[in-house]
mmCIF file of C-alpha atoms in Angstrom:
data_model
loop_
_atom_site.group_PDB
_atom_site.id
_atom_site.type_symbol
_atom_site.label_atom_id
_atom_site.label_comp_id
_atom_site.label_asym_id
_atom_site.label_seq_id
_atom_site.Cartn_x
_atom_site.Cartn_y
_atom_site.Cartn_z
ATOM 1 C CA MET A 8 264.117 -9.501 -93.437
ATOM 2 C CA SER A 9 264.906 -13.381 -93.102
ATOM 3 C CA THR A 10 268.517 -14.458 -91.999
ATOM 4 C CA PRO A 11 269.932 -17.438 -93.296
ATOM 5 C CA GLU A 12 269.984 -20.606 -90.859
ATOM 6 C CA GLU A 13 273.224 -21.183 -89.114
ATOM 7 C CA PRO A 14 275.031 -24.284 -90.957
ATOM 8 C CA ILE A 15 275.199 -27.232 -88.874
ATOM 9 C CA THR A 16 278.315 -28.762 -87.802
ATOM 10 C CA LEU A 17 279.111 -32.120 -87.325
ATOM 11 C CA GLU A 18 282.223 -33.809 -85.868
ATOM 12 C CA PRO A 19 283.845 -36.364 -88.063
ATOM 13 C CA ALA A 20 283.389 -40.113 -87.287
ATOM 14 C CA LEU A 21 280.294 -40.173 -85.346
ATOM 15 C CA TRP A 22 276.787 -41.015 -85.589
ATOM 16 C CA TYR A 23 273.910 -38.602 -85.824
ATOM 17 C CA ASP A 24 270.047 -38.269 -85.995
ATOM 18 C CA VAL A 25 269.349 -36.057 -89.061
ATOM 19 C CA THR A 26 266.686 -34.552 -90.054
ATOM 20 C CA VAL A 27 266.471 -33.076 -93.834
ATOM 21 C CA ARG A 28 264.197 -31.226 -96.165
ATOM 22 C CA ASP A 29 263.823 -31.332 -99.743
ATOM 23 C CA ASP A 30 263.986 -27.543 -101.153
ATOM 24 C CA ASN A 31 263.663 -28.203 -104.738
ATOM 25 C CA GLU A 32 260.643 -26.696 -105.892
ATOM 26 C CA GLU A 33 260.207 -29.138 -108.870
ATOM 27 C CA CYS A 34 260.229 -32.402 -106.761
ATOM 28 C CA SER A 35 256.728 -34.154 -105.406
ATOM 29 C CA ASN A 36 258.859 -34.478 -102.057
ATOM 30 C CA TYR A 37 259.098 -30.283 -101.982
ATOM 31 C CA LEU A 38 259.356 -29.028 -98.180
ATOM 32 C CA GLU A 39 258.711 -32.678 -96.794
ATOM 33 C CA GLU A 40 261.190 -33.543 -94.008
ATOM 34 C CA PHE A 41 262.940 -36.880 -93.355
ATOM 35 C CA GLN A 42 264.645 -38.477 -90.547
ATOM 36 C CA VAL A 43 268.051 -40.244 -91.282
ATOM 37 C CA ASN A 44 268.960 -42.179 -88.190
ATOM 38 C CA PRO A 45 271.429 -43.616 -87.744
ATOM 39 C CA CYS A 46 273.544 -41.171 -90.143
ATOM 40 C CA TYR A 47 277.523 -41.340 -90.277
ATOM 41 C CA SER A 48 279.504 -38.039 -90.350
ATOM 42 C CA ASN A 49 282.410 -39.411 -92.218
ATOM 43 C CA ALA A 50 284.788 -36.870 -92.295
ATOM 44 C CA GLY A 51 282.394 -33.977 -90.711
ATOM 45 C CA THR A 52 280.489 -33.724 -94.017
ATOM 46 C CA VAL A 53 277.340 -35.337 -94.942
ATOM 47 C CA LEU A 54 275.461 -35.264 -98.045
ATOM 48 C CA ILE A 55 271.864 -36.619 -98.296
ATOM 49 C CA GLN A 56 270.068 -36.772 -101.676
ATOM 50 C CA CYS A 57 266.243 -36.796 -102.215
ATOM 51 C CA GLY A 58 265.481 -40.451 -103.722
ATOM 52 C CA LYS A 59 263.032 -39.000 -106.030
ATOM 53 C CA CYS A 60 264.805 -36.037 -107.734
ATOM 54 C CA LYS A 61 268.289 -36.864 -106.450
ATOM 55 C CA HIS A 62 269.085 -33.183 -105.432
ATOM 56 C CA ALA A 63 270.938 -32.579 -102.350
ATOM 57 C CA MET A 64 268.620 -32.152 -99.253
ATOM 58 C CA THR A 65 268.946 -29.195 -96.637
ATOM 59 C CA MET A 66 269.958 -30.539 -93.197
ATOM 60 C CA VAL A 67 267.430 -28.787 -90.671
ATOM 61 C CA SER A 68 269.022 -30.518 -87.379
ATOM 62 C CA ALA A 69 271.475 -33.170 -85.970
ATOM 63 C CA THR A 70 271.837 -34.533 -82.771
ATOM 64 C CA LEU A 71 274.781 -36.717 -81.782
ATOM 65 C CA LEU A 72 273.580 -40.191 -80.946
ATOM 66 C CA ASP A 73 274.636 -40.955 -77.108
ATOM 67 C CA PRO A 74 275.471 -43.797 -76.752
ATOM 68 C CA GLN A 75 277.271 -44.464 -80.258
ATOM 69 C CA PRO A 76 276.331 -47.358 -81.965
ATOM 70 C CA GLU A 77 278.886 -50.128 -81.992
ATOM 71 C CA MET A 78 280.063 -51.234 -85.335
ATOM 72 C CA SER A 79 281.795 -54.643 -85.558
#
């Protein structure tokens, strides 16, 4: 029996390198993984949608960027 993946917890207001996967079986991107770098964690919540089907994608991994990008 498989176990559900551990949820990924992000610290608020930081930049990450995120990998997401499209789990919508009806989309041509089904099971495709995409890298989003940089990705801002805002309040610790990230929502990334597929550009084709507009469904939320599943976060597979997130790595804190070190050093953090400087924004002006």
